[in-house]
PDB file of C-alpha atoms in Angstrom:
ATOM      1  CA  MET A   1      41.262 116.098 173.469  1.00 49.00           C
ATOM      2  CA  THR A   2      39.563 118.861 171.482  1.00 54.00           C
ATOM      3  CA  ILE A   3      37.636 118.331 168.249  1.00 51.00           C
ATOM      4  CA  LYS A   4      40.466 120.012 166.323  1.00 49.00           C
ATOM      5  CA  ASP A   5      43.047 117.686 167.889  1.00 50.00           C
ATOM      6  CA  GLN A   6      40.864 114.712 167.005  1.00 54.00           C
ATOM      7  CA  GLU A   7      40.616 115.905 163.391  1.00 51.00           C
ATOM      8  CA  ASP A   8      44.401 116.376 163.211  1.00 49.00           C
ATOM      9  CA  THR A   9      44.932 112.867 164.606  1.00 57.00           C
ATOM     10  CA  ASN A  10      42.561 111.389 162.022  1.00 60.00           C
ATOM     11  CA  LYS A  11      44.344 113.223 159.210  1.00 61.00           C
ATOM     12  CA  THR A  12      47.779 112.060 160.314  1.00 64.00           C
ATOM     13  CA  SER A  13      46.534 108.498 160.823  1.00 80.00           C
ATOM     14  CA  LYS A  14      45.241 108.489 157.256  1.00 86.00           C
ATOM     15  CA  LEU A  15      48.599 109.826 156.083  1.00 88.00           C
ATOM     16  CA  VAL A  16      50.482 107.020 157.852  1.00 91.00           C
ATOM     17  CA  ILE A  17      48.095 104.382 156.456  1.00 92.00           C
ATOM     18  CA  PHE A  18      48.544 105.878 152.979  1.00 93.00           C
ATOM     19  CA  ALA A  19      52.351 105.672 153.346  1.00 94.00           C
ATOM     20  CA  PHE A  20      52.170 102.004 154.367  1.00 95.00           C
ATOM     21  CA  THR A  21      49.692 101.143 151.600  1.00 95.00           C
ATOM     22  CA  LEU A  22      51.689 102.884 148.869  1.00 96.00           C
ATOM     23  CA  SER A  23      54.879 101.130 149.970  1.00 96.00           C
ATOM     24  CA  ILE A  24      53.246  97.699 150.028  1.00 95.00           C
ATOM     25  CA  LEU A  25      51.722  98.188 146.571  1.00 96.00           C
ATOM     26  CA  TYR A  26      55.134  99.202 145.225  1.00 96.00           C
ATOM     27  CA  TRP A  27      56.782  96.149 146.794  1.00 95.00           C
ATOM     28  CA  ILE A  28      54.145  93.829 145.342  1.00 94.00           C
ATOM     29  CA  TYR A  29      54.673  95.407 141.920  1.00 95.00           C
ATOM     30  CA  LEU A  30      58.437  94.817 142.186  1.00 94.00           C
ATOM     31  CA  PHE A  31      57.824  91.309 143.520  1.00 93.00           C
ATOM     32  CA  LEU A  32      55.832  90.446 140.398  1.00 93.00           C
ATOM     33  CA  ILE A  33      58.096  91.995 137.755  1.00 93.00           C
ATOM     34  CA  SER A  34      61.612  91.639 139.222  1.00 89.00           C
ATOM     35  CA  GLN A  35      64.014  88.739 139.333  1.00 87.00           C
ATOM     36  CA  MET A  36      66.317  88.171 142.279  1.00 85.00           C
ATOM     37  CA  LEU A  37      69.931  88.990 141.495  1.00 78.00           C
ATOM     38  CA  ILE A  38      72.221  86.111 142.483  1.00 83.00           C
ATOM     39  CA  ILE A  39      75.823  86.987 141.596  1.00 80.00           C
ATOM     40  CA  GLN A  40      79.171  87.317 143.383  1.00 81.00           C
ATOM     41  CA  ASP A  41      78.650  87.131 147.185  1.00 84.00           C
ATOM     42  CA  ALA A  42      75.030  86.082 146.667  1.00 87.00           C
ATOM     43  CA  LEU A  43      76.234  82.851 145.049  1.00 90.00           C
ATOM     44  CA  GLY A  44      78.176  82.092 148.218  1.00 90.00           C
ATOM     45  CA  TYR A  45      75.069  82.563 150.361  1.00 91.00           C
ATOM     46  CA  LYS A  46      73.075  80.264 148.099  1.00 92.00           C
ATOM     47  CA  GLU A  47      75.793  77.589 148.212  1.00 92.00           C
ATOM     48  CA  LEU A  48      75.848  77.735 152.016  1.00 92.00           C
ATOM     49  CA  GLY A  49      72.049  77.536 152.093  1.00 93.00           C
ATOM     50  CA  GLU A  50      72.185  74.460 149.866  1.00 93.00           C
ATOM     51  CA  LEU A  51      74.844  72.935 152.133  1.00 92.00           C
ATOM     52  CA  ILE A  52      72.646  73.387 155.223  1.00 93.00           C
ATOM     53  CA  ALA A  53      69.493  72.216 153.408  1.00 93.00           C
ATOM     54  CA  ASN A  54      71.085  69.094 151.904  1.00 92.00           C
ATOM     55  CA  LYS A  55      73.790  68.037 154.369  1.00 91.00           C
ATOM     56  CA  GLY A  56      72.855  69.737 157.632  1.00 91.00           C
ATOM     57  CA  TRP A  57      74.624  71.868 160.201  1.00 91.00           C
ATOM     58  CA  LEU A  58      77.343  69.321 160.957  1.00 89.00           C
ATOM     59  CA  GLU A  59      78.691  69.605 157.430  1.00 88.00           C
ATOM     60  CA  TYR A  60      78.390  73.395 157.552  1.00 88.00           C
ATOM     61  CA  PHE A  61      80.533  73.658 160.679  1.00 86.00           C
ATOM     62  CA  SER A  62      82.937  70.845 159.768  1.00 85.00           C
ATOM     63  CA  ALA A  63      83.807  72.696 156.568  1.00 75.00           C
ATOM     64  CA  GLY A  64      84.478  75.801 158.657  1.00 72.00           C
ATOM     65  CA  PRO A  65      81.744  78.464 158.478  1.00 68.00           C
ATOM     66  CA  ARG A  66      82.781  80.998 155.856  1.00 77.00           C
ATOM     67  CA  ARG A  67      80.020  83.395 156.832  1.00 86.00           C
ATOM     68  CA  GLU A  68      77.680  84.093 159.737  1.00 89.00           C
ATOM     69  CA  PRO A  69      75.102  81.262 159.833  1.00 92.00           C
ATOM     70  CA  PHE A  70      71.748  83.009 160.278  1.00 94.00           C
ATOM     71  CA  TYR A  71      71.210  84.256 156.717  1.00 94.00           C
ATOM     72  CA  PRO A  72      72.335  80.983 155.067  1.00 94.00           C
ATOM     73  CA  PHE A  73      69.843  79.280 157.412  1.00 95.00           C
ATOM     74  CA  LEU A  74      67.062  81.526 156.041  1.00 95.00           C
ATOM     75  CA  VAL A  75      68.168  80.677 152.502  1.00 95.00           C
ATOM     76  CA  SER A  76      68.054  76.964 153.370  1.00 96.00           C
ATOM     77  CA  ILE A  77      64.439  77.345 154.529  1.00 96.00           C
ATOM     78  CA  SER A  78      63.431  78.764 151.135  1.00 95.00           C
ATOM     79  CA  LEU A  79      65.333  75.988 149.362  1.00 95.00           C
ATOM     80  CA  ARG A  80      63.542  73.307 151.383  1.00 95.00           C
ATOM     81  CA  PHE A  81      60.125  74.832 150.706  1.00 95.00           C
ATOM     82  CA  ALA A  82      61.004  75.126 147.014  1.00 94.00           C
ATOM     83  CA  ASP A  83      61.482  71.339 146.928  1.00 91.00           C
ATOM     84  CA  THR A  84      58.031  70.659 148.385  1.00 91.00           C
ATOM     85  CA  THR A  85      55.931  73.469 146.862  1.00 92.00           C
ATOM     86  CA  PRO A  86      55.242  74.675 143.314  1.00 93.00           C
ATOM     87  CA  PHE A  87      57.073  77.945 144.028  1.00 93.00           C
ATOM     88  CA  SER A  88      60.654  78.598 142.970  1.00 93.00           C
ATOM     89  CA  PHE A  89      63.446  79.348 145.431  1.00 93.00           C
ATOM     90  CA  GLU A  90      63.711  82.927 144.147  1.00 93.00           C
ATOM     91  CA  THR A  91      59.978  83.554 144.670  1.00 93.00           C
ATOM     92  CA  LEU A  92      60.063  82.193 148.213  1.00 95.00           C
ATOM     93  CA  GLN A  93      63.215  84.106 149.108  1.00 95.00           C
ATOM     94  CA  LYS A  94      61.797  87.352 147.720  1.00 94.00           C
ATOM     95  CA  PHE A  95      58.660  86.842 149.801  1.00 95.00           C
ATOM     96  CA  GLN A  96      60.723  86.129 152.907  1.00 95.00           C
ATOM     97  CA  GLN A  97      62.794  89.269 152.368  1.00 95.00           C
ATOM     98  CA  LEU A  98      59.667  91.328 151.692  1.00 95.00           C
ATOM     99  CA  LEU A  99      58.463  90.307 155.169  1.00 96.00           C
ATOM    100  CA  PHE A 100      61.767  91.476 156.656  1.00 96.00           C
ATOM    101  CA  LEU A 101      61.416  94.830 154.898  1.00 96.00           C
ATOM    102  CA  PHE A 102      57.834  95.196 156.124  1.00 96.00           C
ATOM    103  CA  ALA A 103      58.936  94.328 159.673  1.00 97.00           C
ATOM    104  CA  THR A 104      61.624  97.020 159.380  1.00 96.00           C
ATOM    105  CA  GLN A 105      58.969  99.534 158.379  1.00 96.00           C
ATOM    106  CA  ILE A 106      56.605  98.564 161.214  1.00 96.00           C
ATOM    107  CA  LEU A 107      59.336  98.674 163.864  1.00 97.00           C
ATOM    108  CA  SER A 108      60.620 102.007 162.533  1.00 96.00           C
ATOM    109  CA  TYR A 109      57.101 103.378 162.878  1.00 95.00           C
ATOM    110  CA  LYS A 110      56.969 102.167 166.493  1.00 95.00           C
ATOM    111  CA  LEU A 111      60.400 103.642 167.257  1.00 96.00           C
ATOM    112  CA  LEU A 112      59.514 107.042 165.795  1.00 94.00           C
ATOM    113  CA  LYS A 113      56.221 107.026 167.685  1.00 92.00           C
ATOM    114  CA  ASN A 114      58.049 106.299 170.929  1.00 92.00           C
ATOM    115  CA  LEU A 115      60.343 109.238 170.182  1.00 93.00           C
ATOM    116  CA  LYS A 116      57.221 111.406 169.741  1.00 90.00           C
ATOM    117  CA  VAL A 117      58.137 112.372 166.181  1.00 90.00           C
ATOM    118  CA  ARG A 118      55.361 114.240 164.387  1.00 89.00           C
ATOM    119  CA  PRO A 119      53.110 111.942 162.339  1.00 87.00           C
ATOM    120  CA  PHE A 120      53.859 113.850 159.123  1.00 88.00           C
ATOM    121  CA  PHE A 121      57.578 113.089 159.466  1.00 92.00           C
ATOM    122  CA  ILE A 122      56.782 109.503 160.464  1.00 93.00           C
ATOM    123  CA  SER A 123      54.885 109.167 157.186  1.00 93.00           C
ATOM    124  CA  LEU A 124      57.876 110.535 155.278  1.00 94.00           C
ATOM    125  CA  ALA A 125      60.157 108.024 157.023  1.00 95.00           C
ATOM    126  CA  ILE A 126      57.792 105.166 156.155  1.00 96.00           C
ATOM    127  CA  LEU A 127      57.763 106.276 152.519  1.00 95.00           C
ATOM    128  CA  TYR A 128      61.546 106.528 152.523  1.00 95.00           C
ATOM    129  CA  ILE A 129      61.868 102.956 153.782  1.00 95.00           C
ATOM    130  CA  GLY A 130      59.319 101.849 151.198  1.00 95.00           C
ATOM    131  CA  PHE A 131      60.986 103.540 148.216  1.00 96.00           C
ATOM    132  CA  SER A 132      64.665 103.792 149.198  1.00 94.00           C
ATOM    133  CA  PRO A 133      66.767 102.370 146.315  1.00 93.00           C
ATOM    134  CA  ALA A 134      69.290 100.987 148.822  1.00 92.00           C
ATOM    135  CA  LEU A 135      66.638  99.117 150.830  1.00 92.00           C
ATOM    136  CA  ILE A 136      64.817  97.948 147.705  1.00 93.00           C
ATOM    137  CA  ASN A 137      68.129  96.623 146.402  1.00 90.00           C
ATOM    138  CA  THR A 138      68.675  94.584 149.582  1.00 89.00           C
ATOM    139  CA  TYR A 139      65.108  93.267 149.288  1.00 90.00           C
ATOM    140  CA  LEU A 140      65.673  92.005 145.744  1.00 90.00           C
ATOM    141  CA  CYS A 141      69.224  90.672 146.185  1.00 90.00           C
ATOM    142  CA  LEU A 142      70.518  87.661 148.057  1.00 90.00           C
ATOM    143  CA  PHE A 143      72.434  89.649 150.670  1.00 88.00           C
ATOM    144  CA  SER A 144      72.275  89.341 154.448  1.00 90.00           C
ATOM    145  CA  GLU A 145      71.719  93.057 155.128  1.00 90.00           C
ATOM    146  CA  ILE A 146      67.954  92.735 154.699  1.00 93.00           C
ATOM    147  CA  ALA A 147      67.752  90.153 157.497  1.00 93.00           C
ATOM    148  CA  ILE A 148      69.515  92.303 160.064  1.00 94.00           C
ATOM    149  CA  LEU A 149      67.469  95.501 159.644  1.00 95.00           C
ATOM    150  CA  PRO A 150      64.383  94.603 161.744  1.00 96.00           C
ATOM    151  CA  PHE A 151      66.528  93.013 164.458  1.00 96.00           C
ATOM    152  CA  MET A 152      68.591  96.202 164.782  1.00 95.00           C
ATOM    153  CA  ILE A 153      65.503  98.333 165.351  1.00 97.00           C
ATOM    154  CA  ALA A 154      63.952  95.722 167.654  1.00 97.00           C
ATOM    155  CA  THR A 155      67.166  95.795 169.711  1.00 96.00           C
ATOM    156  CA  ILE A 156      66.928  99.576 170.097  1.00 96.00           C
ATOM    157  CA  LEU A 157      63.276  99.337 171.156  1.00 96.00           C
ATOM    158  CA  LEU A 158      63.905  96.554 173.645  1.00 96.00           C
ATOM    159  CA  SER A 159      67.029  98.255 175.052  1.00 95.00           C
ATOM    160  CA  SER A 160      64.883 101.294 175.802  1.00 93.00           C
ATOM    161  CA  LYS A 161      62.293  99.075 177.465  1.00 92.00           C
ATOM    162  CA  VAL A 162      64.905  97.350 179.647  1.00 91.00           C
ATOM    163  CA  TRP A 163      66.336 100.732 180.637  1.00 91.00           C
ATOM    164  CA  LYS A 164      62.881 101.921 181.706  1.00 89.00           C
ATOM    165  CA  ASN A 165      62.282  98.670 183.615  1.00 86.00           C
ATOM    166  CA  ILE A 166      65.534  99.137 185.530  1.00 87.00           C
ATOM    167  CA  ALA A 167      64.779 102.809 186.232  1.00 86.00           C
ATOM    168  CA  SER A 168      61.335 101.863 187.579  1.00 84.00           C
ATOM    169  CA  TYR A 169      62.854  99.167 189.775  1.00 82.00           C
ATOM    170  CA  ILE A 170      65.425 101.604 191.199  1.00 83.00           C
ATOM    171  CA  GLU A 171      62.600 103.986 192.121  1.00 82.00           C
ATOM    172  CA  ASP A 172      60.522 101.203 193.653  1.00 76.00           C
ATOM    173  CA  THR A 173      62.607  98.186 194.704  1.00 73.00           C
ATOM    174  CA  SER A 174      59.490  96.360 195.865  1.00 69.00           C
ATOM    175  CA  SER A 175      58.301  96.018 192.253  1.00 68.00           C
ATOM    176  CA  SER A 176      58.669  92.709 190.418  1.00 70.00           C
ATOM    177  CA  THR A 177      61.913  91.894 188.616  1.00 83.00           C
ATOM    178  CA  LYS A 178      60.217  89.469 186.214  1.00 86.00           C
ATOM    179  CA  LYS A 179      59.878  92.067 183.455  1.00 86.00           C
ATOM    180  CA  ILE A 180      63.530  93.045 183.766  1.00 88.00           C
ATOM    181  CA  ILE A 181      64.678  89.419 183.569  1.00 91.00           C
ATOM    182  CA  LEU A 182      62.353  88.507 180.689  1.00 92.00           C
ATOM    183  CA  ASN A 183      63.161  91.599 178.610  1.00 90.00           C
ATOM    184  CA  SER A 184      66.883  91.185 179.321  1.00 93.00           C
ATOM    185  CA  LEU A 185      66.778  87.591 178.078  1.00 95.00           C
ATOM    186  CA  MET A 186      64.934  88.711 174.954  1.00 96.00           C
ATOM    187  CA  LEU A 187      67.504  91.461 174.432  1.00 95.00           C
ATOM    188  CA  GLY A 188      70.300  88.912 174.758  1.00 95.00           C
ATOM    189  CA  PHE A 189      68.553  86.756 172.145  1.00 96.00           C
ATOM    190  CA  LEU A 190      68.346  89.731 169.761  1.00 96.00           C
ATOM    191  CA  PHE A 191      72.052  90.429 170.194  1.00 95.00           C
ATOM    192  CA  LEU A 192      72.728  86.755 169.448  1.00 94.00           C
ATOM    193  CA  ILE A 193      70.724  87.003 166.205  1.00 94.00           C
ATOM    194  CA  LEU A 194      72.588  90.195 165.267  1.00 94.00           C
ATOM    195  CA  THR A 195      75.941  88.491 165.833  1.00 93.00           C
ATOM    196  CA  LEU A 196      74.893  85.391 163.889  1.00 92.00           C
ATOM    197  CA  THR A 197      73.820  87.616 160.992  1.00 91.00           C
ATOM    198  CA  LYS A 198      76.696  90.103 160.976  1.00 85.00           C
ATOM    199  CA  GLY A 199      79.760  89.391 163.099  1.00 70.00           C
ATOM    200  CA  ILE A 200      80.440  93.117 163.543  1.00 63.00           C
ATOM    201  CA  PHE A 201      77.796  93.129 166.300  1.00 49.00           C
TER     202      PHE A 201
END
């Protein structure tokens, strides 16, 4: 690598770090000044979360699950912590959903890097995720879309990895199949989470 290439890499790395930092500062600002919107469908998610937290899974399934169970389960976790900590349910749920948004940003960065996208455009994508009104809305509302985002990108990344594992094994059948089996099981788990979050998957 030449000195010029090294300088370009340093510049782009700083740009990516700046994009992440700016996004996180914006999210923290919104976290502190915004209230979580719980209306319409969001009320249903909260009711299901309360059902799981107070009466357990047996009651949830005996009543006939009205929605996919993964997001109500996440809501129930926040409700349980709200009962044992000084933080409100809304604060805990916002924090949980902020982590999902950050995970989406990190995994998107990894995906774009794997695709060999130029760092400048990666930075723009990171900023878009950080400031997109649609994504910010899912972060601050009690809707299940925020929970599925990182799992979707993780599924794409792991699918690519499994494909490469299989291709390597075809080229050299003497190589170990452990990676293929392990990554395939993990991929199956991700698809299970996707289905339990949104039945369309």
